[in-house]
């Protein structure tokens, strides 16, 4: 099915420098060199009304994501569409990728002699919008279709840069320009630069979102569990983040972050938007499928490094219907023992390697306990070598709605819905200055945190809470990010 470009086309590449960066499919996959683009086999019949499709990959990915264990390319071919695929920088931000993609879109436009429709997965949609709006590629694109693009960032990127997760994500290589830019605070800044731009309305955008994150132990399960506090999600991106107020939402369905980009899942749903005759009069329509966007306090987070033995204690409140312990480590052979308040230890952890975007290569050691005994639970870990870990404890409990964080200008404030709930907080702020990570614990006053004036950058705030009501203790962690520009203006929610 994957064929080389004809010798005639190859000869044209030699004659026309603007096409010289195009490659051809060989026996193996493309090399993944940023800026290299590829042309799919031309179908036997291509209707004049069909736009060519340019497929753009997402974070930590490459062009082969569209055909390796994915029938998207084959589905497009069988439906008579010409296709092109591009490799961008897998770990760079939307500015670097937007500039690169803008140049290559022009080349692809010249190759086909007509506008293309961009189909982008995940961060590829942000890179695409950057290319169109900020780097002038809009004349060469008919419209854009985004598949689970985090238009407002992902709270998993916030987690990756948090004070508790930094030990693990540092060794995994998850800390990079791309992940940094996907923090919700920075994406709020990107939206402020993009949405009012005069070029933003030149290309209609159509969006898809997913609500499924797989069964227990699957690669996206833990991400979905963490994001559950922020609304419906596909294991990596929330439905609310997949939307744009000036875009047209085509569908929210039961796809996870991987299946949403498969041809058998979504191609027939956006096929009618690949043609020249597509009616774009509904371009400015608002999204019509509502989701729960309210954030609640559903997680307790810890992390660090150890060599030998480590113990973590977690308080489970009486109201908890279930609790999931997820020990995320750089080692698959972590020896873990979970003990309930009565010191019983008959719990079995399921081990799964992470293949998602933000903690790729880590190992999840996960167990869910239904109707857990209230009180102090203990995880005992042992390792024969140095180990970095992140412990995420997810609660299903009525107490999840008892606390909330509010951000107003340069202040974070903690609110309790129940007047009888008493709590204490520890807030940690992390930021980068001159390329170095700075971290400090910040004193709170009246359950509020006033941000210090630290200049331009992303501020990642970890807020650990211990509350009590009627001698019943709860523990939770909030992780929030904001972006401060060079004039001191703050972006984020």
Short mmCIF file of C-alpha atoms in Angstrom, two decimals:
data_model
loop_
_atom_site.label_atom_id
_atom_site.label_comp_id
_atom_site.label_asym_id
_atom_site.label_seq_id
_atom_site.Cartn_x
_atom_site.Cartn_y
_atom_site.Cartn_z
CA UNK A 1 0.00 0.00 0.00
CA UNK A 2 2.88 2.38 0.76
CA UNK A 3 4.72 3.02 -2.49
CA UNK A 4 7.58 5.12 -3.74
CA UNK A 5 6.92 8.33 -5.62
CA UNK A 6 7.26 7.83 -9.37
CA UNK A 7 10.55 8.60 -11.14
CA UNK A 8 8.83 11.50 -12.92
CA UNK A 9 7.99 13.11 -9.62
CA UNK A 10 11.49 12.43 -8.32
CA UNK A 11 12.90 14.14 -11.37
CA UNK A 12 10.71 17.14 -10.66
CA UNK A 13 12.10 17.26 -7.12
CA UNK A 14 15.59 17.64 -8.61
CA UNK A 15 14.46 20.40 -10.97
CA UNK A 16 12.39 22.38 -8.49
CA UNK A 17 14.15 23.29 -5.23
CA UNK A 18 10.90 24.20 -3.53
CA UNK A 19 10.00 20.50 -3.62
CA UNK A 20 13.44 19.15 -2.77
CA UNK A 21 12.55 18.39 0.84
CA UNK A 22 9.86 15.91 -0.14
CA UNK A 23 10.69 12.29 0.52
CA UNK A 24 9.32 8.96 -0.60
CA UNK A 25 8.00 5.95 1.22
CA UNK A 26 10.51 3.15 1.24
CA UNK A 27 10.45 -0.34 2.70
CA UNK A 28 10.87 1.08 6.17
CA UNK A 29 9.37 4.07 7.92
CA UNK A 30 10.51 7.62 7.26
CA UNK A 31 13.46 8.76 9.29
CA UNK A 32 11.47 11.33 11.23
CA UNK A 33 13.79 14.17 10.22
CA UNK A 34 12.02 17.46 11.09
CA UNK A 35 10.93 19.24 7.93
CA UNK A 36 10.91 16.10 5.78
CA UNK A 37 7.56 15.50 4.11
CA UNK A 38 6.16 12.57 2.19
CA UNK A 39 3.57 12.02 -0.51
CA UNK A 40 1.26 9.03 -0.33
CA UNK A 41 0.46 6.85 -3.30
CA UNK A 42 -1.94 8.58 -5.69
CA UNK A 43 -5.29 6.75 -5.92
CA UNK A 44 -6.34 5.46 -9.34
CA UNK A 45 -9.07 8.09 -9.44
CA UNK A 46 -9.03 11.45 -7.66
CA UNK A 47 -12.12 13.60 -8.03
CA UNK A 48 -11.36 17.22 -8.92
CA UNK A 49 -13.47 18.33 -5.98
CA UNK A 50 -11.28 16.56 -3.37
CA UNK A 51 -8.63 18.53 -1.56
CA UNK A 52 -5.35 16.73 -0.77
CA UNK A 53 -4.96 15.94 2.94
CA UNK A 54 -1.90 16.94 4.95
CA UNK A 55 -1.60 14.86 8.12
CA UNK A 56 0.24 16.47 11.06
CA UNK A 57 1.38 14.42 14.05
CA UNK A 58 1.42 15.39 17.72
CA UNK A 59 3.72 15.46 20.73
CA UNK A 60 6.59 12.94 20.86
CA UNK A 61 5.41 11.43 17.59
CA UNK A 62 6.23 11.33 13.88
CA UNK A 63 4.55 10.96 10.51
CA UNK A 64 4.35 7.18 10.74
CA UNK A 65 1.69 7.50 13.43
CA UNK A 66 -0.81 7.70 10.55
CA UNK A 67 -0.06 4.20 9.22
CA UNK A 68 1.80 2.22 11.89
CA UNK A 69 -0.96 0.25 13.61
CA UNK A 70 -3.33 2.83 12.14
CA UNK A 71 -5.49 2.60 9.01
CA UNK A 72 -5.96 6.37 8.55
CA UNK A 73 -3.64 6.56 5.53
CA UNK A 74 -5.16 3.46 3.95
CA UNK A 75 -8.69 4.73 4.58
CA UNK A 76 -7.92 8.05 2.90
CA UNK A 77 -6.36 6.20 -0.08
CA UNK A 78 -9.33 3.84 -0.44
CA UNK A 79 -11.63 6.87 -0.48
CA UNK A 80 -9.70 8.44 -3.35
CA UNK A 81 -7.79 11.19 -1.53
CA UNK A 82 -4.26 12.33 -2.22
CA UNK A 83 -2.20 12.51 0.97
CA UNK A 84 0.90 14.11 2.38
CA UNK A 85 2.64 13.57 5.72
CA UNK A 86 5.19 15.67 7.55
CA UNK A 87 7.66 15.26 10.37
CA UNK A 88 7.90 18.15 12.82
CA UNK A 89 10.10 18.53 15.88
CA UNK A 90 8.58 16.03 18.33
CA UNK A 91 9.69 17.95 21.43
CA UNK A 92 9.67 21.62 20.38
CA UNK A 93 7.05 24.26 21.02
CA UNK A 94 4.38 25.66 18.73
CA UNK A 95 6.56 28.59 17.66
CA UNK A 96 9.41 26.45 16.32
CA UNK A 97 7.06 23.92 14.74
CA UNK A 98 4.76 26.63 13.42
CA UNK A 99 7.61 28.37 11.60
CA UNK A 100 8.82 25.07 10.10
CA UNK A 101 5.35 23.85 9.15
CA UNK A 102 4.51 27.15 7.47
CA UNK A 103 7.42 26.76 5.05
CA UNK A 104 6.54 23.17 4.22
CA UNK A 105 2.83 23.89 3.73
CA UNK A 106 3.84 26.29 0.95
CA UNK A 107 5.94 23.54 -0.65
CA UNK A 108 3.10 21.02 -0.43
CA UNK A 109 0.70 23.57 -1.89
CA UNK A 110 3.07 24.07 -4.82
CA UNK A 111 3.39 20.33 -5.30
CA UNK A 112 -0.36 19.79 -5.57
CA UNK A 113 -1.19 23.15 -7.13
CA UNK A 114 -4.10 23.61 -4.75
CA UNK A 115 -4.99 24.15 -1.12
CA UNK A 116 -4.79 21.25 1.31
CA UNK A 117 -6.96 20.27 4.26
CA UNK A 118 -4.90 19.73 7.40
CA UNK A 119 -5.87 16.84 9.68
CA UNK A 120 -3.90 17.21 12.91
CA UNK A 121 -3.68 15.05 15.99
CA UNK A 122 -3.10 16.41 19.49
CA UNK A 123 -0.40 19.13 19.66
CA UNK A 124 -0.22 19.02 15.85
CA UNK A 125 -3.37 21.15 15.85
CA UNK A 126 -1.63 23.85 17.89
CA UNK A 127 1.43 23.72 15.64
CA UNK A 128 -0.88 24.04 12.63
CA UNK A 129 -2.75 27.04 14.01
CA UNK A 130 0.58 28.67 14.83
CA UNK A 131 1.72 28.15 11.21
CA UNK A 132 -1.49 29.60 9.78
CA UNK A 133 -2.03 32.51 12.12
CA UNK A 134 1.45 33.62 13.15
CA UNK A 135 3.60 32.49 10.22
CA UNK A 136 1.32 33.30 7.29
CA UNK A 137 0.49 29.85 5.87
CA UNK A 138 -3.26 30.48 5.78
CA UNK A 139 -3.50 31.09 1.97
CA UNK A 140 -2.40 27.51 1.27
CA UNK A 141 -4.90 25.70 3.50
CA UNK A 142 -8.63 25.23 2.91
CA UNK A 143 -9.54 24.22 6.46
CA UNK A 144 -8.25 22.41 9.54
CA UNK A 145 -9.57 19.36 11.37
CA UNK A 146 -8.17 18.74 14.86
CA UNK A 147 -8.37 15.39 16.62
CA UNK A 148 -8.13 15.80 20.39
CA UNK A 149 -5.97 18.89 20.25
CA UNK A 150 -5.36 20.49 23.68
CA UNK A 151 -6.21 24.01 22.52
CA UNK A 152 -6.11 25.17 26.14
CA UNK A 153 -3.29 22.91 27.28
CA UNK A 154 -3.31 19.77 29.38
CA UNK A 155 -3.26 19.38 33.14
CA UNK A 156 -0.94 16.39 32.56
CA UNK A 157 1.67 18.88 31.30
CA UNK A 158 1.11 20.84 34.51
CA UNK A 159 1.67 17.63 36.48
CA UNK A 160 4.84 16.82 34.56
CA UNK A 161 6.35 20.14 35.64
CA UNK A 162 5.10 20.01 39.23
CA UNK A 163 7.39 19.85 42.25
CA UNK A 164 6.37 16.25 43.00
CA UNK A 165 6.74 14.90 39.45
CA UNK A 166 9.96 16.65 38.47
CA UNK A 167 12.18 13.84 39.77
CA UNK A 168 10.59 11.33 37.42
CA UNK A 169 9.92 13.46 34.34
CA UNK A 170 13.48 14.74 34.44
CA UNK A 171 14.96 11.27 33.97
CA UNK A 172 12.26 10.26 31.46
CA UNK A 173 13.04 13.23 29.23
CA UNK A 174 9.45 14.46 29.50
CA UNK A 175 10.60 17.96 30.31
CA UNK A 176 11.08 19.63 26.97
CA UNK A 177 9.95 22.73 25.09
CA UNK A 178 6.78 21.02 23.84
CA UNK A 179 5.56 19.83 27.23
CA UNK A 180 6.54 23.15 28.80
CA UNK A 181 4.43 25.04 26.25
CA UNK A 182 1.41 22.77 26.84
CA UNK A 183 1.06 23.80 30.47
CA UNK A 184 -2.35 25.38 30.87
CA UNK A 185 -0.90 28.72 32.00
CA UNK A 186 1.27 29.07 28.92
CA UNK A 187 -1.53 27.95 26.61
CA UNK A 188 -3.71 30.70 28.09
CA UNK A 189 -1.04 33.13 26.90
CA UNK A 190 -0.92 31.45 23.46
CA UNK A 191 -4.69 31.79 23.14
CA UNK A 192 -4.45 35.50 24.02
CA UNK A 193 -1.92 35.96 21.21
CA UNK A 194 -3.81 33.82 18.71
CA UNK A 195 -7.57 34.22 19.15
CA UNK A 196 -7.73 38.02 18.56
CA UNK A 197 -5.27 37.84 15.64
CA UNK A 198 -6.69 39.03 12.28
CA UNK A 199 -5.59 35.76 10.63
CA UNK A 200 -7.50 33.52 13.02
CA UNK A 201 -10.72 33.55 10.96
CA UNK A 202 -9.10 32.85 7.61
CA UNK A 203 -9.24 29.05 7.95
CA UNK A 204 -12.28 27.21 9.31
CA UNK A 205 -11.43 24.83 12.15
CA UNK A 206 -13.36 21.67 12.97
CA UNK A 207 -12.73 19.80 16.21
CA UNK A 208 -13.13 16.32 17.66
CA UNK A 209 -12.91 15.27 21.31
CA UNK A 210 -12.80 11.92 23.10
CA UNK A 211 -14.29 10.63 26.34
CA UNK A 212 -12.77 7.15 26.71
CA UNK A 213 -9.52 6.34 28.47
CA UNK A 214 -9.44 2.59 28.41
CA UNK A 215 -9.82 -0.22 30.88
CA UNK A 216 -7.94 -0.56 34.15
CA UNK A 217 -4.22 -0.89 33.50
CA UNK A 218 -4.35 0.41 29.93
CA UNK A 219 -1.80 2.98 28.80
CA UNK A 220 -4.21 5.94 29.05
CA UNK A 221 -6.11 4.77 32.12
CA UNK A 222 -4.06 6.60 34.73
CA UNK A 223 -4.08 9.85 32.71
CA UNK A 224 -7.85 9.66 32.40
CA UNK A 225 -8.12 9.02 36.12
CA UNK A 226 -6.05 12.11 36.91
CA UNK A 227 -7.88 14.30 34.36
CA UNK A 228 -11.27 13.15 35.63
CA UNK A 229 -11.10 16.01 38.13
CA UNK A 230 -11.13 18.43 35.18
CA UNK A 231 -14.01 16.90 33.22
CA UNK A 232 -14.58 14.34 30.46
CA UNK A 233 -11.35 13.36 28.73
CA UNK A 234 -9.65 10.82 26.45
CA UNK A 235 -6.76 9.95 28.78
CA UNK A 236 -4.61 12.91 27.71
CA UNK A 237 -6.87 15.85 26.78
CA UNK A 238 -10.14 17.05 28.28
CA UNK A 239 -13.17 17.60 26.06
CA UNK A 240 -13.29 21.26 27.07
CA UNK A 241 -9.67 21.75 25.97
CA UNK A 242 -10.36 20.08 22.60
CA UNK A 243 -12.84 22.85 21.72
CA UNK A 244 -12.45 26.32 20.29
CA UNK A 245 -15.29 28.84 20.72
CA UNK A 246 -14.95 29.97 17.10
CA UNK A 247 -14.50 26.45 15.73
CA UNK A 248 -17.13 23.92 14.80
CA UNK A 249 -17.25 20.82 16.93
CA UNK A 250 -18.03 17.85 14.68
CA UNK A 251 -18.21 15.16 17.31
CA UNK A 252 -17.38 14.13 20.87
CA UNK A 253 -17.24 10.35 20.99
CA UNK A 254 -16.02 7.40 22.99
CA UNK A 255 -12.48 7.47 21.58
CA UNK A 256 -9.30 7.58 23.58
CA UNK A 257 -6.32 9.73 22.66
CA UNK A 258 -4.96 7.02 20.36
CA UNK A 259 -8.10 5.68 18.67
CA UNK A 260 -9.40 9.14 17.77
CA UNK A 261 -6.72 9.37 15.05
CA UNK A 262 -7.57 5.98 13.48
CA UNK A 263 -9.20 5.98 10.05
CA UNK A 264 -11.90 3.51 11.05
CA UNK A 265 -12.85 5.78 13.98
CA UNK A 266 -13.17 9.28 12.56
CA UNK A 267 -12.44 9.49 8.81
CA UNK A 268 -16.05 9.02 7.70
CA UNK A 269 -17.12 11.70 10.20
CA UNK A 270 -14.90 14.38 8.68
CA UNK A 271 -14.81 13.10 5.07
CA UNK A 272 -17.40 15.61 3.88
CA UNK A 273 -15.18 18.45 5.11
CA UNK A 274 -12.33 17.45 2.80
CA UNK A 275 -14.06 18.59 -0.37
CA UNK A 276 -14.07 21.94 -2.14
CA UNK A 277 -17.85 22.18 -1.99
CA UNK A 278 -17.96 21.97 1.82
CA UNK A 279 -20.27 24.60 3.29
CA UNK A 280 -18.31 26.54 5.88
CA UNK A 281 -21.11 28.93 6.76
CA UNK A 282 -21.35 27.25 10.17
CA UNK A 283 -17.71 28.14 10.85
CA UNK A 284 -18.45 30.40 13.80
CA UNK A 285 -20.94 28.03 15.42
CA UNK A 286 -20.45 27.35 19.11
CA UNK A 287 -19.76 23.85 20.41
CA UNK A 288 -23.02 22.10 21.13
CA UNK A 289 -21.97 19.17 23.33
CA UNK A 290 -21.57 20.18 26.94
CA UNK A 291 -19.15 18.58 29.39
CA UNK A 292 -18.36 18.92 33.04
CA UNK A 293 -15.61 21.53 33.18
CA UNK A 294 -15.67 21.98 36.94
CA UNK A 295 -12.44 21.11 38.69
CA UNK A 296 -12.56 19.17 41.92
CA UNK A 297 -10.08 17.90 44.48
CA UNK A 298 -9.70 14.27 43.46
CA UNK A 299 -5.96 13.53 43.77
CA UNK A 300 -3.18 13.34 46.31
CA UNK A 301 0.32 13.49 44.85
CA UNK A 302 3.79 12.70 46.15
CA UNK A 303 7.11 12.01 44.46
CA UNK A 304 10.87 11.96 44.76
CA UNK A 305 13.80 9.56 44.56
CA UNK A 306 15.21 6.86 46.80
CA UNK A 307 17.75 4.06 46.89
CA UNK A 308 16.79 1.03 48.94
CA UNK A 309 13.50 1.61 50.73
CA UNK A 310 10.82 4.29 50.72
CA UNK A 311 7.53 4.67 52.55
CA UNK A 312 4.58 6.90 51.67
CA UNK A 313 1.49 7.35 53.86
CA UNK A 314 -1.93 8.33 52.53
CA UNK A 315 -5.03 9.19 54.53
CA UNK A 316 -8.32 7.83 53.13
CA UNK A 317 -11.47 9.51 54.41
CA UNK A 318 -14.72 7.78 55.41
CA UNK A 319 -16.61 9.16 52.40
CA UNK A 320 -14.34 7.46 49.85
CA UNK A 321 -16.13 4.88 47.70
CA UNK A 322 -12.89 3.81 46.03
CA UNK A 323 -9.24 4.81 45.88
CA UNK A 324 -6.63 4.07 43.22
CA UNK A 325 -2.94 4.00 44.09
CA UNK A 326 -0.71 4.59 41.07
CA UNK A 327 3.04 4.35 41.73
CA UNK A 328 4.72 5.68 38.57
CA UNK A 329 8.40 4.82 38.34
CA UNK A 330 11.37 4.64 36.00
CA UNK A 331 11.77 1.00 37.06
CA UNK A 332 9.52 -1.91 36.06
CA UNK A 333 10.75 -4.03 38.95
CA UNK A 334 9.70 -1.86 41.89
CA UNK A 335 8.70 -4.02 44.84
CA UNK A 336 5.59 -2.51 46.40
CA UNK A 337 3.51 -3.46 49.41
CA UNK A 338 0.24 -1.67 50.15
CA UNK A 339 -1.05 -1.89 53.72
CA UNK A 340 -4.46 -0.78 54.93
CA UNK A 341 -4.95 0.86 58.34
CA UNK A 342 -5.16 -2.60 59.91
CA UNK A 343 -1.77 -3.49 58.33
CA UNK A 344 -3.33 -6.04 55.97
CA UNK A 345 -1.34 -6.30 52.72
CA UNK A 346 -3.31 -8.52 50.34
CA UNK A 347 -3.33 -6.05 47.44
CA UNK A 348 -1.82 -6.82 44.03
CA UNK A 349 -0.37 -4.09 41.82
CA UNK A 350 -0.78 -4.34 38.06
CA UNK A 351 2.29 -3.16 36.10
CA UNK A 352 1.95 -1.36 32.75
CA UNK A 353 4.43 0.62 30.68
CA UNK A 354 3.33 4.13 29.80
CA UNK A 355 3.04 4.83 26.06
CA UNK A 356 1.26 8.17 26.35
CA UNK A 357 2.66 11.62 25.60
CA UNK A 358 3.65 13.04 28.96
CA UNK A 359 5.20 10.16 30.94
CA UNK A 360 6.26 7.94 28.08
CA UNK A 361 8.55 5.12 29.20
CA UNK A 362 7.51 5.15 32.85
CA UNK A 363 6.01 2.11 34.56
CA UNK A 364 2.68 2.27 36.35
CA UNK A 365 2.13 0.05 39.37
CA UNK A 366 -1.60 0.40 39.97
CA UNK A 367 -4.23 -1.01 42.29
CA UNK A 368 -7.81 0.12 42.96
CA UNK A 369 -9.48 -0.59 46.31
CA UNK A 370 -13.27 -0.52 46.51
CA UNK A 371 -14.92 0.60 49.77
CA UNK A 372 -11.54 1.24 51.38
CA UNK A 373 -11.14 1.17 55.14
CA UNK A 374 -10.83 4.79 56.33
CA UNK A 375 -7.58 5.77 57.97
CA UNK A 376 -3.89 5.82 57.15
CA UNK A 377 -2.71 3.58 54.31
CA UNK A 378 0.96 2.83 53.68
CA UNK A 379 2.92 2.06 50.55
CA UNK A 380 6.31 0.45 51.15
CA UNK A 381 8.68 0.46 48.19
CA UNK A 382 12.01 -1.28 47.81
CA UNK A 383 14.50 -1.13 44.96
CA UNK A 384 17.99 -2.46 44.40
CA UNK A 385 19.00 0.70 42.54
CA UNK A 386 18.23 4.41 42.52
CA UNK A 387 14.60 5.03 41.59
CA UNK A 388 12.56 8.10 40.71
CA UNK A 389 8.84 7.90 41.36
CA UNK A 390 5.54 9.76 41.35
CA UNK A 391 2.66 8.58 43.50
CA UNK A 392 -0.78 9.66 42.33
CA UNK A 393 -3.69 8.65 44.56
CA UNK A 394 -7.13 9.17 42.99
CA UNK A 395 -10.24 9.30 45.14
CA UNK A 396 -13.84 8.65 44.26
CA UNK A 397 -15.44 10.51 47.13
CA UNK A 398 -18.08 13.10 47.96
CA UNK A 399 -15.24 15.11 49.55
CA UNK A 400 -13.81 15.78 46.07
CA UNK A 401 -16.23 18.68 45.77
CA UNK A 402 -15.49 20.10 49.21
CA UNK A 403 -12.49 22.21 48.16
CA UNK A 404 -11.67 24.45 45.25
CA UNK A 405 -8.84 26.76 44.13
CA UNK A 406 -9.47 30.21 42.71
CA UNK A 407 -6.96 32.30 40.78
CA UNK A 408 -7.44 36.06 40.64
CA UNK A 409 -4.62 38.12 39.15
CA UNK A 410 -1.53 37.30 41.22
CA UNK A 411 -3.25 35.42 44.03
CA UNK A 412 -4.31 31.82 44.61
CA UNK A 413 -7.05 31.30 47.20
CA UNK A 414 -8.41 28.09 48.68
CA UNK A 415 -12.14 27.82 49.33
CA UNK A 416 -14.09 25.23 51.34
CA UNK A 417 -17.74 24.62 50.46
CA UNK A 418 -18.36 23.11 53.90
CA UNK A 419 -18.01 25.65 56.70
CA UNK A 420 -17.14 22.85 59.14
CA UNK A 421 -14.12 21.77 57.10
CA UNK A 422 -10.84 23.00 58.55
CA UNK A 423 -7.65 22.73 56.55
CA UNK A 424 -4.00 23.69 56.37
CA UNK A 425 -1.97 24.15 53.22
CA UNK A 426 1.58 23.96 51.99
CA UNK A 427 2.20 25.73 48.68
CA UNK A 428 5.29 25.22 46.55
CA UNK A 429 6.10 27.39 43.55
CA UNK A 430 8.46 26.37 40.75
CA UNK A 431 9.68 28.42 37.84
CA UNK A 432 12.59 28.67 35.45
CA UNK A 433 15.01 31.57 35.46
CA UNK A 434 18.10 31.76 33.26
CA UNK A 435 17.46 28.17 32.27
CA UNK A 436 17.59 26.91 35.86
CA UNK A 437 14.77 25.53 37.96
CA UNK A 438 13.91 27.55 41.03
CA UNK A 439 11.73 26.17 43.79
CA UNK A 440 10.59 27.51 47.12
CA UNK A 441 7.88 26.99 49.66
CA UNK A 442 5.73 30.06 49.99
CA UNK A 443 3.93 31.10 53.13
CA UNK A 444 0.18 31.44 52.90
CA UNK A 445 -1.95 34.06 54.54
CA UNK A 446 -5.65 33.53 55.17
CA UNK A 447 -5.48 30.47 52.89
CA UNK A 448 -4.19 32.60 50.02
CA UNK A 449 -0.91 32.68 48.14
CA UNK A 450 0.38 35.97 46.81
CA UNK A 451 2.72 35.32 43.91
CA UNK A 452 6.11 36.99 44.24
CA UNK A 453 7.27 39.21 41.41
CA UNK A 454 9.66 36.91 39.59
CA UNK A 455 9.47 38.20 36.02
CA UNK A 456 8.47 36.49 32.78
CA UNK A 457 7.85 32.73 32.76
CA UNK A 458 5.55 29.86 33.65
CA UNK A 459 4.82 29.48 37.34
CA UNK A 460 3.91 25.97 38.47
CA UNK A 461 2.20 25.98 41.85
CA UNK A 462 1.71 22.81 43.89
CA UNK A 463 -0.80 23.13 46.72
CA UNK A 464 -0.91 20.32 49.27
CA UNK A 465 -3.92 20.33 51.57
CA UNK A 466 -4.78 18.49 54.73
CA UNK A 467 -8.29 19.07 56.02
CA UNK A 468 -10.44 17.72 58.83
CA UNK A 469 -14.11 17.50 59.67
CA UNK A 470 -15.55 15.67 62.65
CA UNK A 471 -12.15 14.03 63.26
CA UNK A 472 -12.19 12.78 59.66
CA UNK A 473 -9.03 13.75 57.75
CA UNK A 474 -8.70 14.33 54.01
CA UNK A 475 -5.54 14.92 51.93
CA UNK A 476 -5.50 16.43 48.46
CA UNK A 477 -3.14 18.12 45.99
CA UNK A 478 -3.90 20.91 43.52
CA UNK A 479 -1.47 21.72 40.71
CA UNK A 480 -1.95 25.00 38.84
CA UNK A 481 0.10 26.96 36.32
CA UNK A 482 0.07 30.56 35.16
CA UNK A 483 2.17 32.50 32.70
CA UNK A 484 3.55 35.98 33.35
CA UNK A 485 4.63 37.97 30.30
CA UNK A 486 7.47 40.49 30.14
CA UNK A 487 5.13 43.31 31.16
CA UNK A 488 3.92 41.46 34.24
CA UNK A 489 0.50 40.49 32.87
CA UNK A 490 -0.78 37.15 34.18
CA UNK A 491 -2.47 34.46 32.07
CA UNK A 492 -4.21 31.36 33.41
CA UNK A 493 -7.30 30.29 35.29
#
